[in-house]
Each structure stands twice: as C-alpha cells, then as structure tokens.
Amino acid sequence: MITLVVAAVLGGVLVPDAAPAQFYVDPNSTPATWVREHPDDPRRDRINTEIATKPTAKWIGGKNVGSVAAHVGTAAAANRLPVMVAYNIPGRDCGSHSGGGAATPAEYRAWSSQFAAGIGDRPAVVVVEPDAVAQLDCLTAPQKQTRIELLKYFTEQLKAKAPKASVYLDAGHANWIAAPKMASRLNEVGIANVRGFALNVSNYYPTTRSVTYGDTLRAELTKLGHTKTFVVDVSRNGNGSNGQWCNPAGRKIGEPPRTGGGADMLLWVKVPGNSDGKCGIAPTVPAGTFSPDLALRLINGT
C-alpha cells in the first residue's frame, strides 16, 4: 500500500489534508495479476515496483458491475479509498477501439442503479464515462439527447444511493473542447449532482496544462452557478503528449497518485500497461489488455 495524505471523505465531500489515509491498491488489477502469474519473468520486479503496487482505478463496464460492492467493501474494511471508472455508456468510444457499452438505454439505467447501490454508504472516487461528453458530436441529435439524459440519470443515482462518493464527470482533455462549450455540456449532463469533473483520462498532457484548463473550466462553470473541483489522470503523462493517443511511443508514467497538485487529486485512472487498442506500439494487443512490453516502455519512457 502507498501511504498518502488523502482528503477525508465526509458526506461525499473531500476535505483537503484533513486526515491521513491511503488509496486502495487493487491486488487483482491487471498488472498485479500479471506479476503474480509471471514470477520468473525478468520484467516482473520493475513492473511490480513501478506499476503493480501503485493505486490504479478499477474500470467497471457491463460485465463486472456486480463486483462494485465487494471492491468498495474490501477497500472500506481496510480503511482505504477506492477509485473506480464507470465505462458502459451506449455507443461508447464512438465505436472505436473501446467501443461497446450497454445495448439499450434501459439496460444502462439498470446498470447505473446497480453501480450506485454497490457503493452504498461508503467512500469512493468515481470517474464517470470517459469521453462520453467530449464525444457527443459523433452522435445523431436523438442519440445525443439520449446520452445527455442517461448521464444525468447516472449522476442522480450516485447522488441518491452513494452519498459518500466523490464523483467526477469526465471532461476530456486540455486540447479537445473549449472550456465554455464543455461547461455548457457538463451543465446539461448533471454536473450539479456531483463534486466536479475529470481531465486527461487515458491521455498524456502535462499536469500543469491540465490544471490550467481545469481552472478555466471551473470559472466557466461558476458562471453557470456551479462551484466545482476536478481531478487529473497523471498515469502516463511523464513525458507529455506527442499529439497521438493510441499507444504512442516515448510516453512515460507520471508521478504517483496523490492529493493536491492544483486539483482535488492526481490519479492513475488509466492503468499503465493496459492497451489503448490494436494500434501504435502495440498493434496486436486489444484495448484494455495488459501488455508487459507496454508497461516497461512506459516505465522507461521509450
């Protein structure tokens, strides 16, 4: 476990520097599982030290939503704070490498309810639907309206059934959607029901750039009557971005997860070593699959 000074979660609100705590390190994460199953691999020790023993987010899709309750319960019993990603929106990733999601709106609503109920009255950090708001433009007008309604429904479920969860709607990255436009979209999808927004999920932009954009977006949300905060994914931003997103070469793991850094928290939302898809330097590795070669290159910055 990694000791951090993490904000205390009181009634769903993070109180910076209020109490010492720890993020939960999932012993069944993809890198931890690989390390356990490959005791003699020469890459094992570095991957274990640099990635597998760090707190990363657990991604929850359609097939593993039943694991939420046990995951949060295990973390709570150990007095640790779990980080999860909700990733099941219909039409996910505009049908690209991480395409999929719930088959129907009704299925998504049921999944949302189950996800929120699984957390219950326990602390957790939840990043809601990476890219779902930023990618609204790939949808038809009716599809766009349905997505807005589904995201808002999910935020309502989390507010009602998971009152101690600190929830962040994904807001893309610093080089994607202009802050005024993103603020308007977040207003539509239920930002009023959650603590804030998440930036740079699965991307590579430097923390300083994400924080600058985050502060601008916060100001735009304030104009709409919302006082919000944000988190930043720093899992792979050690070398910044080269403009590519799908397993690009030369990227590096970022600083370990912590509170502060200009945001509520700097997190490892993307699990380093999990592929972005069959692309870049991992053309045969499906999205979400752990690759020790990818992991080692992220450790080395190559």
CSV table of C-alpha atoms in Angstrom, one decimal:
chain,number,residue,atom,x,y,z
A,1,MET,CA,0.0,0.0,0.0
A,2,ILE,CA,1.1,3.5,-0.7
A,3,THR,CA,0.8,6.0,2.2
A,4,LEU,CA,-0.7,9.3,1.1
A,5,VAL,CA,-2.2,12.3,2.9
A,6,VAL,CA,-5.7,12.0,1.3
A,7,ALA,CA,-8.6,14.2,1.9
A,8,ALA,CA,-11.1,12.8,4.3
A,9,VAL,CA,-14.4,11.9,2.7
A,10,LEU,CA,-17.2,13.4,4.8
A,11,GLY,CA,-20.7,13.2,3.4
A,12,GLY,CA,-19.3,12.9,-0.1
A,13,VAL,CA,-17.1,16.0,0.2
A,14,LEU,CA,-13.4,15.7,0.2
A,15,VAL,CA,-11.8,17.8,2.9
A,16,PRO,CA,-8.2,18.5,1.8
A,17,ASP,CA,-5.4,17.5,4.2
A,18,ALA,CA,-8.0,16.6,6.9
A,19,ALA,CA,-6.7,13.2,7.7
A,20,PRO,CA,-4.0,10.7,6.8
A,21,ALA,CA,-5.4,7.9,4.7
A,22,GLN,CA,-4.5,5.7,1.7
A,23,PHE,CA,-5.8,5.0,-1.7
A,24,TYR,CA,-6.7,1.3,-2.3
A,25,VAL,CA,-4.3,-0.8,-4.2
A,26,ASP,CA,-6.2,-3.5,-6.1
A,27,PRO,CA,-4.4,-6.8,-5.7
A,28,ASN,CA,-6.4,-8.1,-8.7
A,29,SER,CA,-5.5,-5.3,-11.1
A,30,THR,CA,-4.2,-6.3,-14.5
A,31,PRO,CA,-0.6,-5.5,-13.7
A,32,ALA,CA,-0.8,-7.1,-10.3
A,33,THR,CA,-2.3,-10.2,-11.8
A,34,TRP,CA,0.4,-10.4,-14.4
A,35,VAL,CA,3.2,-10.0,-11.8
A,36,ARG,CA,1.7,-12.8,-9.7
A,37,GLU,CA,1.4,-15.1,-12.7
A,38,HIS,CA,4.9,-14.5,-14.1
A,39,PRO,CA,7.3,-14.9,-11.1
A,40,ASP,CA,10.3,-15.7,-13.3
A,41,ASP,CA,9.9,-13.0,-15.9
A,42,PRO,CA,12.8,-10.6,-15.9
A,43,ARG,CA,10.4,-7.7,-16.3
A,44,ARG,CA,8.5,-8.7,-13.2
A,45,ASP,CA,10.3,-6.7,-10.5
A,46,ARG,CA,10.3,-3.4,-12.3
A,47,ILE,CA,6.6,-3.7,-13.3
A,48,ASN,CA,5.8,-4.7,-9.7
A,49,THR,CA,7.6,-1.8,-8.1
A,50,GLU,CA,6.7,0.9,-10.6
A,51,ILE,CA,3.1,0.0,-11.5
A,52,ALA,CA,1.5,-3.0,-9.8
A,53,THR,CA,2.0,-1.7,-6.3
A,54,LYS,CA,0.6,1.8,-7.2
A,55,PRO,CA,-3.1,2.6,-6.7
A,56,THR,CA,-4.9,2.5,-10.0
A,57,ALA,CA,-8.6,2.8,-10.9
A,58,LYS,CA,-10.8,-0.2,-11.4
A,59,TRP,CA,-12.8,0.1,-14.6
A,60,ILE,CA,-16.4,-1.0,-14.4
A,61,GLY,CA,-18.2,-2.0,-17.6
A,62,GLY,CA,-21.3,-4.0,-18.3
A,63,LYS,CA,-19.9,-7.4,-17.3
A,64,ASN,CA,-18.3,-6.6,-13.9
A,65,VAL,CA,-20.7,-4.2,-12.3
A,66,GLY,CA,-21.5,-6.9,-9.8
A,67,SER,CA,-18.0,-6.5,-8.4
A,68,VAL,CA,-18.5,-2.9,-7.2
A,69,ALA,CA,-20.0,-3.8,-3.8
A,70,ALA,CA,-17.2,-6.3,-3.0
A,71,HIS,CA,-14.5,-4.0,-4.3
A,72,VAL,CA,-15.7,-1.0,-2.3
A,73,GLY,CA,-16.4,-3.2,0.7
A,74,THR,CA,-12.8,-4.6,0.7
A,75,ALA,CA,-11.4,-1.1,0.5
A,76,ALA,CA,-13.6,0.2,3.3
A,77,ALA,CA,-12.7,-2.7,5.6
A,78,ALA,CA,-9.0,-1.8,5.1
A,79,ASN,CA,-9.7,1.9,5.6
A,80,ARG,CA,-8.6,2.6,2.0
A,81,LEU,CA,-10.2,4.8,-0.6
A,82,PRO,CA,-11.1,3.0,-3.9
A,83,VAL,CA,-11.0,4.7,-7.3
A,84,MET,CA,-13.4,3.4,-10.0
A,85,VAL,CA,-14.3,4.4,-13.6
A,86,ALA,CA,-17.8,4.0,-14.9
A,87,TYR,CA,-17.5,2.9,-18.5
A,88,ASN,CA,-20.6,1.5,-20.1
A,89,ILE,CA,-22.4,4.3,-22.0
A,90,PRO,CA,-24.3,3.1,-25.1
A,91,GLY,CA,-22.2,3.9,-28.2
A,92,ARG,CA,-19.1,4.0,-26.2
A,93,ASP,CA,-15.9,5.5,-27.8
A,94,CYS,CA,-17.9,6.2,-31.0
A,95,GLY,CA,-17.5,2.5,-31.9
A,96,SER,CA,-13.7,2.8,-32.0
A,97,HIS,CA,-11.1,0.6,-30.2
A,98,SER,CA,-13.0,0.7,-26.9
A,99,GLY,CA,-16.5,0.5,-28.5
A,100,GLY,CA,-19.4,-1.3,-26.8
A,101,GLY,CA,-21.3,-0.3,-23.7
A,102,ALA,CA,-24.9,-1.0,-22.7
A,103,ALA,CA,-27.1,-2.2,-25.5
A,104,THR,CA,-30.1,-0.1,-24.7
A,105,PRO,CA,-30.9,3.0,-22.5
A,106,ALA,CA,-33.0,0.8,-20.2
A,107,GLU,CA,-30.0,-1.5,-19.7
A,108,TYR,CA,-27.8,1.5,-18.9
A,109,ARG,CA,-30.3,2.8,-16.3
A,110,ALA,CA,-30.4,-0.6,-14.6
A,111,TRP,CA,-26.6,-0.8,-14.6
A,112,SER,CA,-26.3,2.8,-13.2
A,113,SER,CA,-28.6,1.9,-10.4
A,114,GLN,CA,-26.7,-1.3,-9.6
A,115,PHE,CA,-23.4,0.6,-9.7
A,116,ALA,CA,-24.5,3.3,-7.3
A,117,ALA,CA,-26.2,0.8,-5.0
A,118,GLY,CA,-23.0,-1.2,-4.9
A,119,ILE,CA,-21.1,1.7,-3.4
A,120,GLY,CA,-23.8,2.5,-0.9
A,121,ASP,CA,-22.9,4.5,2.2
A,122,ARG,CA,-19.2,4.0,1.8
A,123,PRO,CA,-16.4,6.3,0.5
A,124,ALA,CA,-15.2,6.0,-3.1
A,125,VAL,CA,-13.9,8.1,-6.0
A,126,VAL,CA,-15.8,7.6,-9.3
A,127,VAL,CA,-14.9,9.0,-12.7
A,128,VAL,CA,-18.0,8.9,-14.9
A,129,GLU,CA,-17.8,7.8,-18.5
A,130,PRO,CA,-14.5,8.8,-20.1
A,131,ASP,CA,-15.0,10.6,-23.4
A,132,ALA,CA,-18.9,10.4,-23.3
A,133,VAL,CA,-19.4,14.2,-23.0
A,134,ALA,CA,-16.5,15.2,-25.3
A,135,GLN,CA,-17.6,12.8,-28.0
A,136,LEU,CA,-21.2,14.0,-28.2
A,137,ASP,CA,-20.5,15.3,-31.7
A,138,CYS,CA,-20.2,11.8,-33.1
A,139,LEU,CA,-23.9,11.1,-32.3
A,140,THR,CA,-27.1,12.0,-34.1
A,141,ALA,CA,-29.3,14.5,-32.5
A,142,PRO,CA,-31.6,11.9,-30.9
A,143,GLN,CA,-28.6,9.8,-29.7
A,144,LYS,CA,-27.1,12.9,-28.2
A,145,GLN,CA,-30.2,13.7,-26.3
A,146,THR,CA,-30.4,10.2,-25.0
A,147,ARG,CA,-26.8,10.2,-23.8
A,148,ILE,CA,-27.3,13.5,-22.0
A,149,GLU,CA,-30.4,12.0,-20.3
A,150,LEU,CA,-28.5,8.8,-19.3
A,151,LEU,CA,-25.5,10.7,-17.9
A,152,LYS,CA,-27.8,12.9,-15.9
A,153,TYR,CA,-29.7,9.9,-14.6
A,154,PHE,CA,-26.4,8.2,-13.5
A,155,THR,CA,-25.4,11.3,-11.6
A,156,GLU,CA,-28.8,11.3,-9.9
A,157,GLN,CA,-28.4,7.7,-8.9
A,158,LEU,CA,-25.0,8.3,-7.5
A,159,LYS,CA,-26.2,11.3,-5.5
A,160,ALA,CA,-29.1,9.3,-4.0
A,161,LYS,CA,-27.5,5.9,-3.5
A,162,ALA,CA,-23.8,6.7,-2.9
A,163,PRO,CA,-23.8,9.9,-0.8
A,164,LYS,CA,-20.2,9.5,0.3
A,165,ALA,CA,-18.8,9.0,-3.2
A,166,SER,CA,-16.8,11.8,-4.7
A,167,VAL,CA,-18.0,11.8,-8.3
A,168,TYR,CA,-16.3,13.4,-11.3
A,169,LEU,CA,-17.8,13.7,-14.8
A,170,ASP,CA,-15.2,13.2,-17.5
A,171,ALA,CA,-14.5,16.4,-19.4
A,172,GLY,CA,-12.0,15.3,-22.0
A,173,HIS,CA,-8.5,16.9,-22.0
A,174,ALA,CA,-6.9,20.3,-22.3
A,175,ASN,CA,-6.6,20.2,-26.1
A,176,TRP,CA,-10.1,19.0,-27.0
A,177,ILE,CA,-13.2,21.0,-26.2
A,178,ALA,CA,-13.1,24.8,-25.4
A,179,ALA,CA,-13.9,25.5,-21.8
A,180,PRO,CA,-17.2,27.4,-22.4
A,181,LYS,CA,-18.6,24.7,-24.6
A,182,MET,CA,-17.5,21.9,-22.2
A,183,ALA,CA,-19.1,23.9,-19.3
A,184,SER,CA,-22.4,24.1,-21.1
A,185,ARG,CA,-22.3,20.3,-21.8
A,186,LEU,CA,-21.4,19.5,-18.2
A,187,ASN,CA,-24.3,21.7,-17.1
A,188,GLU,CA,-26.7,19.6,-19.2
A,189,VAL,CA,-25.4,16.2,-18.1
A,190,GLY,CA,-25.8,16.7,-14.3
A,191,ILE,CA,-22.7,18.5,-13.0
A,192,ALA,CA,-24.9,19.9,-10.3
A,193,ASN,CA,-25.2,16.4,-8.8
A,194,VAL,CA,-21.5,15.6,-8.5
A,195,ARG,CA,-18.4,17.0,-6.9
A,196,GLY,CA,-16.7,18.0,-10.2
A,197,PHE,CA,-15.0,16.8,-13.4
A,198,ALA,CA,-12.1,14.7,-14.5
A,199,LEU,CA,-9.4,15.6,-17.0
A,200,ASN,CA,-6.8,13.8,-19.2
A,201,VAL,CA,-8.2,10.3,-18.6
A,202,SER,CA,-6.1,7.9,-20.7
A,203,ASN,CA,-4.2,10.8,-22.2
A,204,TYR,CA,-0.8,12.3,-21.8
A,205,TYR,CA,-1.0,16.1,-21.4
A,206,PRO,CA,1.3,17.6,-18.7
A,207,THR,CA,-0.3,18.2,-15.3
A,208,THR,CA,0.3,21.9,-15.5
A,209,ARG,CA,-1.6,22.2,-18.8
A,210,SER,CA,-4.5,20.1,-17.4
A,211,VAL,CA,-4.7,22.3,-14.3
A,212,THR,CA,-4.7,25.5,-16.3
A,213,TYR,CA,-7.6,24.1,-18.4
A,214,GLY,CA,-9.3,22.8,-15.3
A,215,ASP,CA,-9.2,26.2,-13.6
A,216,THR,CA,-10.6,27.8,-16.8
A,217,LEU,CA,-13.4,25.3,-16.9
A,218,ARG,CA,-14.1,25.8,-13.2
A,219,ALA,CA,-14.5,29.5,-13.9
A,220,GLU,CA,-16.9,28.8,-16.8
A,221,LEU,CA,-19.0,26.5,-14.6
A,222,THR,CA,-19.1,29.2,-11.9
A,223,LYS,CA,-20.8,31.5,-14.4
A,224,LEU,CA,-23.5,28.8,-14.7
A,225,GLY,CA,-23.9,28.6,-11.0
A,226,HIS,CA,-21.7,25.6,-10.2
A,227,THR,CA,-18.8,25.6,-7.8
A,228,LYS,CA,-16.8,22.5,-8.8
A,229,THR,CA,-13.4,21.0,-8.5
A,230,PHE,CA,-11.5,18.4,-10.6
A,231,VAL,CA,-9.1,15.5,-10.7
A,232,VAL,CA,-6.4,14.8,-13.3
A,233,ASP,CA,-5.2,11.5,-14.7
A,234,VAL,CA,-1.4,11.6,-14.5
A,235,SER,CA,-0.8,7.9,-15.1
A,236,ARG,CA,1.0,8.3,-18.4
A,237,ASN,CA,1.9,12.0,-18.6
A,238,GLY,CA,5.5,11.8,-17.5
A,239,ASN,CA,6.8,12.8,-21.0
A,240,GLY,CA,3.8,14.9,-22.0
A,241,SER,CA,1.9,14.3,-25.3
A,242,ASN,CA,3.2,13.9,-28.8
A,243,GLY,CA,-0.3,14.5,-30.2
A,244,GLN,CA,-1.1,10.8,-30.5
A,245,TRP,CA,-3.4,8.9,-28.1
A,246,CYS,CA,-3.4,5.2,-29.1
A,247,ASN,CA,-0.3,3.5,-27.6
A,248,PRO,CA,2.2,6.2,-28.7
A,249,ALA,CA,5.9,5.6,-28.3
A,250,GLY,CA,8.0,7.7,-26.0
A,251,ARG,CA,5.4,8.2,-23.3
A,252,LYS,CA,6.2,7.7,-19.6
A,253,ILE,CA,4.3,7.0,-16.3
A,254,GLY,CA,3.6,10.2,-14.3
A,255,GLU,CA,4.0,11.0,-10.7
A,256,PRO,CA,2.4,8.6,-8.1
A,257,PRO,CA,-1.2,9.4,-7.2
A,258,ARG,CA,-1.7,12.0,-4.5
A,259,THR,CA,-4.0,14.8,-3.4
A,260,GLY,CA,-3.4,18.4,-4.4
A,261,GLY,CA,-1.1,19.3,-7.3
A,262,GLY,CA,-3.5,22.0,-8.3
A,263,ALA,CA,-6.5,19.7,-8.3
A,264,ASP,CA,-8.5,17.6,-5.8
A,265,MET,CA,-6.4,14.6,-6.7
A,266,LEU,CA,-3.8,13.5,-9.2
A,267,LEU,CA,-4.8,9.9,-10.0
A,268,TRP,CA,-3.8,6.9,-12.1
A,269,VAL,CA,-7.1,6.5,-13.8
A,270,LYS,CA,-5.8,4.6,-16.8
A,271,VAL,CA,-3.8,1.5,-15.8
A,272,PRO,CA,-0.3,1.9,-17.2
A,273,GLY,CA,0.4,-1.1,-19.5
A,274,ASN,CA,-3.3,-1.6,-20.5
A,275,SER,CA,-3.5,-1.2,-24.2
A,276,ASP,CA,-5.5,1.6,-25.9
A,277,GLY,CA,-6.3,-0.7,-28.7
A,278,LYS,CA,-4.6,-2.6,-31.6
A,279,CYS,CA,-2.5,0.4,-32.6
A,280,GLY,CA,0.7,2.3,-32.1
A,281,ILE,CA,3.5,0.3,-30.5
A,282,ALA,CA,1.0,-2.5,-29.5
A,283,PRO,CA,-0.7,-3.3,-32.8
A,284,THR,CA,-1.8,-6.8,-31.7
A,285,VAL,CA,-3.0,-6.0,-28.1
A,286,PRO,CA,-6.7,-5.4,-27.7
A,287,ALA,CA,-8.0,-2.4,-25.7
A,288,GLY,CA,-7.9,-3.0,-22.0
A,289,THR,CA,-5.5,-5.9,-22.2
A,290,PHE,CA,-2.3,-5.6,-20.1
A,291,SER,CA,1.0,-5.8,-22.0
A,292,PRO,CA,4.3,-6.1,-20.1
A,293,ASP,CA,6.1,-4.6,-23.1
A,294,LEU,CA,3.9,-1.5,-23.0
A,295,ALA,CA,4.3,-1.3,-19.2
A,296,LEU,CA,8.1,-1.5,-19.5
A,297,ARG,CA,8.2,1.2,-22.2
A,298,LEU,CA,6.1,3.5,-20.0
A,299,ILE,CA,8.5,2.9,-17.1
A,300,ASN,CA,11.5,3.7,-19.3
A,301,GLY,CA,9.9,6.5,-21.3
A,302,THR,CA,10.5,4.7,-24.6
